[in-house]
PDB file of C-alpha atoms in Angstrom:
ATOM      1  CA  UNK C   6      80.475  26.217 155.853  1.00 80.00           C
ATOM      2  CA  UNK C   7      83.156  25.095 158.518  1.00 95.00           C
ATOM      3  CA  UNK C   8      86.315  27.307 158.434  1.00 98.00           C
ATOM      4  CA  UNK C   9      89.703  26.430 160.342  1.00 98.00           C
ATOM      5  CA  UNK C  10      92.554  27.537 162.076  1.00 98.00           C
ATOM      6  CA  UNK C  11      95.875  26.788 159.263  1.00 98.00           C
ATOM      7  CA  UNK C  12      99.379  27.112 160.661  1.00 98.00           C
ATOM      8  CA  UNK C  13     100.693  28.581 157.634  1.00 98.00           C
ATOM      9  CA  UNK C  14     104.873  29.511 157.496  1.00 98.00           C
ATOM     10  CA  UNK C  15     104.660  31.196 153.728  1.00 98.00           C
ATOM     11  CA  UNK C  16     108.160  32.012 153.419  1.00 98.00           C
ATOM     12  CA  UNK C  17     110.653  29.114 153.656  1.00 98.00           C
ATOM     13  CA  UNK C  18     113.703  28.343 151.057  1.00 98.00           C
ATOM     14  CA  UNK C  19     115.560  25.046 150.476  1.00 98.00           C
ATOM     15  CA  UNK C  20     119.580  24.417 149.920  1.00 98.00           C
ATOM     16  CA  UNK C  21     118.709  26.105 146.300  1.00 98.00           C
ATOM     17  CA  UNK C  22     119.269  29.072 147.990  1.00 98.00           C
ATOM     18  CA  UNK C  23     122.997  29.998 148.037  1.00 96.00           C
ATOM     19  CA  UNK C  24     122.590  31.256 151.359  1.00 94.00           C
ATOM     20  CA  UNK C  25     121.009  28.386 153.194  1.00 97.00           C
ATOM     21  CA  UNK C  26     122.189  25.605 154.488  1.00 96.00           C
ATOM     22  CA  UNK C  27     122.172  22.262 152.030  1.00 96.00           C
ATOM     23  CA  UNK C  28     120.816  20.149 154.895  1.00 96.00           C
ATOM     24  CA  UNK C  29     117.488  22.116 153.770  1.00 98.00           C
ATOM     25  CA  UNK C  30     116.545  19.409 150.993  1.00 97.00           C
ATOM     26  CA  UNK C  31     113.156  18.999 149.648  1.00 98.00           C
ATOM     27  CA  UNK C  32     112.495  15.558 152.004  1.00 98.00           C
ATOM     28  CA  UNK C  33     114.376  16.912 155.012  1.00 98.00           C
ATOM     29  CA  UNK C  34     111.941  20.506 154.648  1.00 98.00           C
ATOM     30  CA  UNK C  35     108.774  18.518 154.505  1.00 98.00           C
ATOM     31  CA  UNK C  36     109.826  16.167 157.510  1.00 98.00           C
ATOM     32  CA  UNK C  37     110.582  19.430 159.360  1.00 98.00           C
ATOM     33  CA  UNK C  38     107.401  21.316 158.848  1.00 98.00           C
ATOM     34  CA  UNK C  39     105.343  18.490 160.061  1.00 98.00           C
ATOM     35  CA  UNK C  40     107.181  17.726 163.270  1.00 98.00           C
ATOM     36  CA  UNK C  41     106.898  21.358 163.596  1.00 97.00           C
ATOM     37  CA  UNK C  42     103.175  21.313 163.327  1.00 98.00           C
ATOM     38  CA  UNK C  43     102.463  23.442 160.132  1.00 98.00           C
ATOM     39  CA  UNK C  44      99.752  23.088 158.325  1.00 98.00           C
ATOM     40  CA  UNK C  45     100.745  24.471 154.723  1.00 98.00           C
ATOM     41  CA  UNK C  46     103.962  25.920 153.765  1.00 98.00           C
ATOM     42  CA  UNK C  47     105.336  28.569 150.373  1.00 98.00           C
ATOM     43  CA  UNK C  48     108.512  27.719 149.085  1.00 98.00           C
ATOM     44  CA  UNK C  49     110.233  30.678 148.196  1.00 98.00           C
ATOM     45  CA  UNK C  50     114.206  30.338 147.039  1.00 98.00           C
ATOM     46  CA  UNK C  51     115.661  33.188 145.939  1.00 98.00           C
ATOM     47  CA  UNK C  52     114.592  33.865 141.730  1.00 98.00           C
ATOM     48  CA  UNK C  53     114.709  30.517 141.360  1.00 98.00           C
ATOM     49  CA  UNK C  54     111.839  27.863 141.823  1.00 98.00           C
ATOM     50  CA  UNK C  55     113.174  24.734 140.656  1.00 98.00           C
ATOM     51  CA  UNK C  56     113.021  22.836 144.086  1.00 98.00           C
ATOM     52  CA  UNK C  57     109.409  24.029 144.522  1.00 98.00           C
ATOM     53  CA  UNK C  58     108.254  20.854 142.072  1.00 98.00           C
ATOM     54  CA  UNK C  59     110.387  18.148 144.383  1.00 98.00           C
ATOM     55  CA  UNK C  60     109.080  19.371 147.974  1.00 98.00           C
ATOM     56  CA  UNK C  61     105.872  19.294 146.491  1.00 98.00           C
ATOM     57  CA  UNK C  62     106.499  15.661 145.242  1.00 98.00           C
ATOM     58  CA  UNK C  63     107.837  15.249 149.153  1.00 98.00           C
ATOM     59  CA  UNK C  64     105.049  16.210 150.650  1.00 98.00           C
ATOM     60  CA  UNK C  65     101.997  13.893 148.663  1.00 98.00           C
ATOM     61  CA  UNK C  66     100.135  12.047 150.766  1.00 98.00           C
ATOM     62  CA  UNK C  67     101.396  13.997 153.484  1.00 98.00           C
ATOM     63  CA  UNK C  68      99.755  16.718 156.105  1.00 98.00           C
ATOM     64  CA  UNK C  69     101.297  19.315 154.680  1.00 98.00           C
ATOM     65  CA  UNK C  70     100.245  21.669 151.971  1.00 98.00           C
ATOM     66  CA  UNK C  71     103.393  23.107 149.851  1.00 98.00           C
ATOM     67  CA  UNK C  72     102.455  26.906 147.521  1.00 98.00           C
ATOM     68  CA  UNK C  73     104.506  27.481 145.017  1.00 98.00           C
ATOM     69  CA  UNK C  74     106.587  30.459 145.244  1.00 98.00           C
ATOM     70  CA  UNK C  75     109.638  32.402 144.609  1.00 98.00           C
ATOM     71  CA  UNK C  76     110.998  35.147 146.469  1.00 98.00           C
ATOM     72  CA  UNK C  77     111.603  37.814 143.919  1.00 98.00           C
ATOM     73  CA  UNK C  78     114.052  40.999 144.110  1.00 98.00           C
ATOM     74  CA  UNK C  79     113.226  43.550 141.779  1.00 98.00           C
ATOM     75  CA  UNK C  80     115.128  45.768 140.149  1.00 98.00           C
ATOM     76  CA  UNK C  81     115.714  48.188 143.688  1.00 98.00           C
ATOM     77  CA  UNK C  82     116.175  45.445 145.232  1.00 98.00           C
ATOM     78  CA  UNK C  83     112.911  45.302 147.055  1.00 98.00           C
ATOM     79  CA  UNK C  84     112.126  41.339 147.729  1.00 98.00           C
ATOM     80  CA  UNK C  85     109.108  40.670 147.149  1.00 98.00           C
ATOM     81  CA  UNK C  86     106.987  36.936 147.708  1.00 98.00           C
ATOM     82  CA  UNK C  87     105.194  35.358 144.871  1.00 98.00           C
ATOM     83  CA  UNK C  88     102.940  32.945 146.056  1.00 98.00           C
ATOM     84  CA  UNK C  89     100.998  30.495 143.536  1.00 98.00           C
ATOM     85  CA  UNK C  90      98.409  27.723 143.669  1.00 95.00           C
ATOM     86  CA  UNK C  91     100.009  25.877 140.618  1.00 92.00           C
ATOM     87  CA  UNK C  92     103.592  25.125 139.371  1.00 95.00           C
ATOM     88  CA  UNK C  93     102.708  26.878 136.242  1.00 94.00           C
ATOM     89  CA  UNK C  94     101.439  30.506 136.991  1.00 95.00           C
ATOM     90  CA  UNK C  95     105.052  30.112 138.799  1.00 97.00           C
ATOM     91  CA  UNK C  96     106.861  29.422 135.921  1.00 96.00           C
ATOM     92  CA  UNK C  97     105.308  31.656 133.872  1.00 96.00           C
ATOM     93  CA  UNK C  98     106.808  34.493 136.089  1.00 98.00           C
ATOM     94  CA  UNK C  99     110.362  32.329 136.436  1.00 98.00           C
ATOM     95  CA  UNK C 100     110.598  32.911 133.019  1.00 97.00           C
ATOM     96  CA  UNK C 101     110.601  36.687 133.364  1.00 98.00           C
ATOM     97  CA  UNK C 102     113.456  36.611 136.420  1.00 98.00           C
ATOM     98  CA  UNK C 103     115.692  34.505 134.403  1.00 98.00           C
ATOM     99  CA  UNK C 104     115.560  36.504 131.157  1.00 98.00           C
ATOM    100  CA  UNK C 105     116.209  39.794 133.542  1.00 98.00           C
ATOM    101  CA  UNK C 106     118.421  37.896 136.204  1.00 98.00           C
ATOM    102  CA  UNK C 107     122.151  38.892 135.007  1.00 97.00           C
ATOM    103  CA  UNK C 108     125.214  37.425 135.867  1.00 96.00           C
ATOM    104  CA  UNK C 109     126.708  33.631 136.462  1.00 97.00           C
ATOM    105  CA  UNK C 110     127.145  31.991 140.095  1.00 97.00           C
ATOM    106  CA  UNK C 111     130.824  31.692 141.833  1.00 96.00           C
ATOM    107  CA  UNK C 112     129.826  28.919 143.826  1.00 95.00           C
ATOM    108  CA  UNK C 113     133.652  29.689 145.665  1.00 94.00           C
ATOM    109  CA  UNK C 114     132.292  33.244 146.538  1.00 96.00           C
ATOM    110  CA  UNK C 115     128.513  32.752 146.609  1.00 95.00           C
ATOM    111  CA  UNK C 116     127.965  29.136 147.358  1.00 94.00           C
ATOM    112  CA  UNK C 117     126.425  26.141 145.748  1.00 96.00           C
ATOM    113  CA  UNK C 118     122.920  26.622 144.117  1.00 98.00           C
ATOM    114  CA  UNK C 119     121.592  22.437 144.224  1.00 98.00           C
ATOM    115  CA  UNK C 120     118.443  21.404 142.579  1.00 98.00           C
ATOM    116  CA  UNK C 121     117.504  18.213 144.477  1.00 98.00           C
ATOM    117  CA  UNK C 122     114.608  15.819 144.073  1.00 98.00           C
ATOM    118  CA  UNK C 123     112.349  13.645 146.437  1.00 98.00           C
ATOM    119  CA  UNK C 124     114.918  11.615 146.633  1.00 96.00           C
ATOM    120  CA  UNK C 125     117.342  13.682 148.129  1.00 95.00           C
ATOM    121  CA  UNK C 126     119.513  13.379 144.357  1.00 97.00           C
ATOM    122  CA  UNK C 127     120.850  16.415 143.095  1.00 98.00           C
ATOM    123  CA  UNK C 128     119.643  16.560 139.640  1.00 98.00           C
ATOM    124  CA  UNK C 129     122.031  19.773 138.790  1.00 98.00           C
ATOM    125  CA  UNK C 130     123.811  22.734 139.953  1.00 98.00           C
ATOM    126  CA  UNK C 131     121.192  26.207 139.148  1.00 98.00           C
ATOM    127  CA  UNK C 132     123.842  28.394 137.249  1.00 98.00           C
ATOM    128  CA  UNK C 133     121.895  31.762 138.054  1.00 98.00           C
ATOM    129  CA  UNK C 134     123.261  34.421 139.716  1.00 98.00           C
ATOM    130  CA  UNK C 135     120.398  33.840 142.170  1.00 98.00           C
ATOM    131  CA  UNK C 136     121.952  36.200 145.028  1.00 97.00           C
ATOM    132  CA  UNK C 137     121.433  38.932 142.177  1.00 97.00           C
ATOM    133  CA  UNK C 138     118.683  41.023 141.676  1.00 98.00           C
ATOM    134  CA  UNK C 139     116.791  40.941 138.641  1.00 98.00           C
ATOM    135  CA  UNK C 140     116.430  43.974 136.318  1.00 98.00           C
ATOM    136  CA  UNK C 141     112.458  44.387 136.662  1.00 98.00           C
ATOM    137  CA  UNK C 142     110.855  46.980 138.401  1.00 98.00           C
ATOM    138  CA  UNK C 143     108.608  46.731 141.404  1.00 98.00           C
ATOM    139  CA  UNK C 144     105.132  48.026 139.972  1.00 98.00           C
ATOM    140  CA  UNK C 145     106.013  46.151 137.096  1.00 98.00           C
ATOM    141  CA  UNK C 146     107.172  42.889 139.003  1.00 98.00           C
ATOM    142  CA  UNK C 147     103.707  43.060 140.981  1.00 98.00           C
ATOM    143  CA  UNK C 148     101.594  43.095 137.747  1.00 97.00           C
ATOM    144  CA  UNK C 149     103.686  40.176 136.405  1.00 97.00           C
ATOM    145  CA  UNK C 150     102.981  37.740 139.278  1.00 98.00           C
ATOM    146  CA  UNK C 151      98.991  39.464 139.423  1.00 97.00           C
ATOM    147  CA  UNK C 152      98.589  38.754 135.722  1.00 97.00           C
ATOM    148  CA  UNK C 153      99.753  35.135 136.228  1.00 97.00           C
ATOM    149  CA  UNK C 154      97.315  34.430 138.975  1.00 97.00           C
ATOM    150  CA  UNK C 155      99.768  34.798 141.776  1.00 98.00           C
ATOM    151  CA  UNK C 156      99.580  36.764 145.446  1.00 98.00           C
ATOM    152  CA  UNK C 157     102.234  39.596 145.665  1.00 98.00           C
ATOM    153  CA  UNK C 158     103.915  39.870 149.276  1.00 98.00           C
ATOM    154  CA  UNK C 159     106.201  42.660 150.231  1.00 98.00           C
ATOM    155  CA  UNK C 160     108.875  40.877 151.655  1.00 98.00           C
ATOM    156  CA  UNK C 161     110.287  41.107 155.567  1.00 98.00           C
ATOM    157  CA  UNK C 162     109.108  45.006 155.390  1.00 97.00           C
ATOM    158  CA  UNK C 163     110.342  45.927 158.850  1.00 96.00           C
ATOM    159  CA  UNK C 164     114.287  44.845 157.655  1.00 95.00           C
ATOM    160  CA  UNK C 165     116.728  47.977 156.639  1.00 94.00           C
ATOM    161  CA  UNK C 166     118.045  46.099 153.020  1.00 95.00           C
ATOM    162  CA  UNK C 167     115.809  44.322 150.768  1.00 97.00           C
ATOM    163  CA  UNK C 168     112.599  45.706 151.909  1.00 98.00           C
ATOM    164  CA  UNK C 169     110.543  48.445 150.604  1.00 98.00           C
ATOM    165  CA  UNK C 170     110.840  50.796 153.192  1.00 97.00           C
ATOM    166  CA  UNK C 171     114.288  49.853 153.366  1.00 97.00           C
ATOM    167  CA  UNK C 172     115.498  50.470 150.348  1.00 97.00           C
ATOM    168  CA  UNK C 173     112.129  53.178 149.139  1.00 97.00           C
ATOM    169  CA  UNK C 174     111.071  54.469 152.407  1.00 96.00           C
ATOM    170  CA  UNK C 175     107.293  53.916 151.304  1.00 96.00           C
ATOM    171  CA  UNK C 176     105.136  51.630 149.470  1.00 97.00           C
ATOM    172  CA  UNK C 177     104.923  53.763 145.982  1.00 96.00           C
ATOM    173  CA  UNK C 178     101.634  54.891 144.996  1.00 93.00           C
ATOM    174  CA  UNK C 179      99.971  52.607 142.573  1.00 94.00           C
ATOM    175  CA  UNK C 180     101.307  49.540 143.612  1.00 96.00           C
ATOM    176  CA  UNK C 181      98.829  47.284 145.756  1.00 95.00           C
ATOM    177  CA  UNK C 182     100.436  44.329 147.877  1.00 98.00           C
ATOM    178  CA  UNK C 183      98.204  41.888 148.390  1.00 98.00           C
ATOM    179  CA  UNK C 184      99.901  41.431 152.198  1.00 98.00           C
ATOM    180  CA  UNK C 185     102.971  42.822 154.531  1.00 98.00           C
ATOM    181  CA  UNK C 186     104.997  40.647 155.748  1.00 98.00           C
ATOM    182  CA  UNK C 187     107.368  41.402 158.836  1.00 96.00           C
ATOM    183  CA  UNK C 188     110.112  39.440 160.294  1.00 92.00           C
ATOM    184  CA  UNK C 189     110.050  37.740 164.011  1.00 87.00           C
ATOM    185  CA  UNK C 190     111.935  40.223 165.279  1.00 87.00           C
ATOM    186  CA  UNK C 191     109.284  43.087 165.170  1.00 91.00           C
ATOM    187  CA  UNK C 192     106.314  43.103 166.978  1.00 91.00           C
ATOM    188  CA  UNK C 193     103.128  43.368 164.666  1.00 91.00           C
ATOM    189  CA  UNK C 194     101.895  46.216 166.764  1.00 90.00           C
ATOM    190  CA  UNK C 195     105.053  48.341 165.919  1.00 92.00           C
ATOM    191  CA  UNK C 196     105.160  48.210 162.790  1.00 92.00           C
ATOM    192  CA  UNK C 197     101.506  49.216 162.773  1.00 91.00           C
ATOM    193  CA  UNK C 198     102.380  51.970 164.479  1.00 91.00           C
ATOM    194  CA  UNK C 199     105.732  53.205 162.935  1.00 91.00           C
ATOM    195  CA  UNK C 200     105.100  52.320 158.779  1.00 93.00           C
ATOM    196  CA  UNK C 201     103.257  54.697 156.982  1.00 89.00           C
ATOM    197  CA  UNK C 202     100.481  53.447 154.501  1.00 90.00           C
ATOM    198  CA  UNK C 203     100.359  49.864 155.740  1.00 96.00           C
ATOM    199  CA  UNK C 204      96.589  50.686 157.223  1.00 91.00           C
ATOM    200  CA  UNK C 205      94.380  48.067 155.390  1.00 91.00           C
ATOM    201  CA  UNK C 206      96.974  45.473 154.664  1.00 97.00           C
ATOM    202  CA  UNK C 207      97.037  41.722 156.065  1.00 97.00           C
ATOM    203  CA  UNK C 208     100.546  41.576 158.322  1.00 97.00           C
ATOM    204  CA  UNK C 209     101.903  37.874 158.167  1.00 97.00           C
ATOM    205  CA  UNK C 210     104.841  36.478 159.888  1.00 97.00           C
ATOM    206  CA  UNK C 211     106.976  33.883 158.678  1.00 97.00           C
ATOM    207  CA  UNK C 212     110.523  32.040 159.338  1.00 97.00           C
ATOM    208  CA  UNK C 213     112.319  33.287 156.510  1.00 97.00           C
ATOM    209  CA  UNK C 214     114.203  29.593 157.496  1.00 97.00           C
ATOM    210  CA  UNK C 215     117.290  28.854 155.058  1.00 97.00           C
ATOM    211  CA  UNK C 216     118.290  25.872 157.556  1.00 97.00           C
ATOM    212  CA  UNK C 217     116.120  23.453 158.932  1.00 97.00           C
ATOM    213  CA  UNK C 218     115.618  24.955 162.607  1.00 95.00           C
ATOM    214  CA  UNK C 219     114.724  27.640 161.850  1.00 96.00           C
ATOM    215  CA  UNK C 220     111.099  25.961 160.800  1.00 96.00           C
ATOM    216  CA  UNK C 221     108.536  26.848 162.747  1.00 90.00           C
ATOM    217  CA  UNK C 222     110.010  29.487 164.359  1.00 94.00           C
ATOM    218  CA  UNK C 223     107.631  31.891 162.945  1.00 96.00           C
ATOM    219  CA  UNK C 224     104.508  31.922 161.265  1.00 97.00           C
ATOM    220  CA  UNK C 225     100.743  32.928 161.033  1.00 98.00           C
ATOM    221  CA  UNK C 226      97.152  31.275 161.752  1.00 98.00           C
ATOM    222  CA  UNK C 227      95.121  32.040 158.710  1.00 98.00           C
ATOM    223  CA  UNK C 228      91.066  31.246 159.180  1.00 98.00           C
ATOM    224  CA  UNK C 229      90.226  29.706 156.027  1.00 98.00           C
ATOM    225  CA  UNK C 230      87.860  26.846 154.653  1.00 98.00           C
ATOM    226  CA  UNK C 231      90.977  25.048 153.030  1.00 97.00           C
ATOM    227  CA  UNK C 232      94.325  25.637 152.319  1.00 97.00           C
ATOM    228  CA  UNK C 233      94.056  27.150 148.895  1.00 97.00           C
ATOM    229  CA  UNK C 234      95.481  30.062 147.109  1.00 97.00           C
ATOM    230  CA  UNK C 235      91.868  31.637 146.705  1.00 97.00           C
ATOM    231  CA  UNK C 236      91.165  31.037 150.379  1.00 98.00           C
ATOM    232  CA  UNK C 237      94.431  32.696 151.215  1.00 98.00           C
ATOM    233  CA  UNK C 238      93.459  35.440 148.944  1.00 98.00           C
ATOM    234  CA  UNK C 239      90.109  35.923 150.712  1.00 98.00           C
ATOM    235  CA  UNK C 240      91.460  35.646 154.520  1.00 98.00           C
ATOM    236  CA  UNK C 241      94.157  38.164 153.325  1.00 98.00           C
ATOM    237  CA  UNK C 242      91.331  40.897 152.476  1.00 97.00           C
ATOM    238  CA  UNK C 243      89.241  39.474 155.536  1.00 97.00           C
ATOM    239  CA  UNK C 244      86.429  38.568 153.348  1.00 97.00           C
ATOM    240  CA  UNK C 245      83.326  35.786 154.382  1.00 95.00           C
ATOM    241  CA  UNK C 246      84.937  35.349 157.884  1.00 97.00           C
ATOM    242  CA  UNK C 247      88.273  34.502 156.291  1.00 98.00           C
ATOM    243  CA  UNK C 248      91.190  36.597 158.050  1.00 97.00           C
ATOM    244  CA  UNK C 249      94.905  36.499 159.184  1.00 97.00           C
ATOM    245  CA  UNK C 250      93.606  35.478 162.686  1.00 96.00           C
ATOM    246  CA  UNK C 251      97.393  36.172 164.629  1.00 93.00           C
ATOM    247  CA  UNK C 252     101.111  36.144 163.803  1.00 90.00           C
ATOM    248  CA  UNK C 253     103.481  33.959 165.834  1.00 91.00           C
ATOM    249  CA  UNK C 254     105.421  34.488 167.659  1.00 85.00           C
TER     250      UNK C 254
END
């Protein structure tokens, strides 16, 4: 069994996204990532994941791998990443955030919300209010994605909004991430040091990138055999020599 060193950036968001730039299109993402020397990438627009279908469309027959994902905020608007190794276990949970996502977009106040295809066409505007926050609970938001074969990420945990600690203070009991991730601007060691009840979780990094430079800015080697979600799942708990080998930068 050979394993290898992925470049993996799991958190990345196209122009669906009404706060990223709309340069950030499905073909321009995938052209990015490569020049930028990733590996595999998780597109993760906010509650939404109807652009996840066209990067992926982008990137075949390409040296790229593209998760599905979708980066969720719950209820206390705690973000968390759901990551996926199929379209459907995705929209299985999309369901769920759109039935509990209230509200209509202002595209004057919020922005425009475009669902483009490998073609770079917009195929229609995402009505959402996908800036929102849905009306699900965390614990209960975690067992959704679990139950539809997904990987739960606490999102960015080191930020003061829209992170656990940020907006709980602690990782309530019961609930069981299946990785942390923090943003580039904390060192991995800190937050080791200065968040309680992180001891035993994988710590990723990733670029968080709503515009296209910020690609590759951030991210994590993961040892793995291939880029899978049940490789992922097993370098995450550092099982059979599979492990989050270092977070960048």
């Amino acid at each position: 069994m050979i394993l290898k060193d992925f470049r993996c950036d799991l958190h990345v968001h196209t122009c669906l996204s009404p706060c990223s730039d709309l340069d950030i299109y499905p073909k321009a993402l995938v052209e990015r990532s490569i020049a930028e020397g990733l590996d595999v990438i998780a597109v993760c627009d906010h509650n939404s994941s109807e652009n996840v279908s066209y990067v992926m469309r982008a990137a075949a027959g390409k040296p790229l791998v593209v998760f599905p994902g979708m980066e969720i905020a719950t209820s206390e608007e705690v973000h968390v990443l759901a990551l996926f190794d199929s379209v459907e276990g995705l929209l299985e949970v999309q369901r769920a955030v759109y039935d509990a996502l209230p509200g209509e977009n202002d595209e004057d106040v919020f922005g425009c919300q475009p669902v483009v295809n490998e073609l770079d066409e917009v195929e229609f505007m995402n009505p959402h209010l996908l800036i929102g926050a849905t009306t699900i609970p965390l614990g209960e938001m975690v067992e959704r994605i679990r139950g539809a074969g997904g990987l739960a990420i606490a999102a960015h945990i080191d930020r003061e909004s829209f992170s656990v600690f940020g907006q709980l203070g602690f990782i309530p009991e019961g609930i069981r991430f299946d990785a942390l991730e923090v943003s580039a601007r904390t060192p991995i060691s800190d937050c080791r040091r200065n968040f309680a009840g992180i001891s035993g979780y994988a710590l990723i990094r990733s670029s968080d990138a709503h515009r296209l430079g910020d690609l590759g800015s951030a991210y994590t080697t993961i040892r793995m055999k291939e880029p899978s979600l049940s490789e992922l799942r097993a370098a995450m708990k550092g099982e059979k020599g599979r492990k989050v080998v270092d977070a960048f930068p």
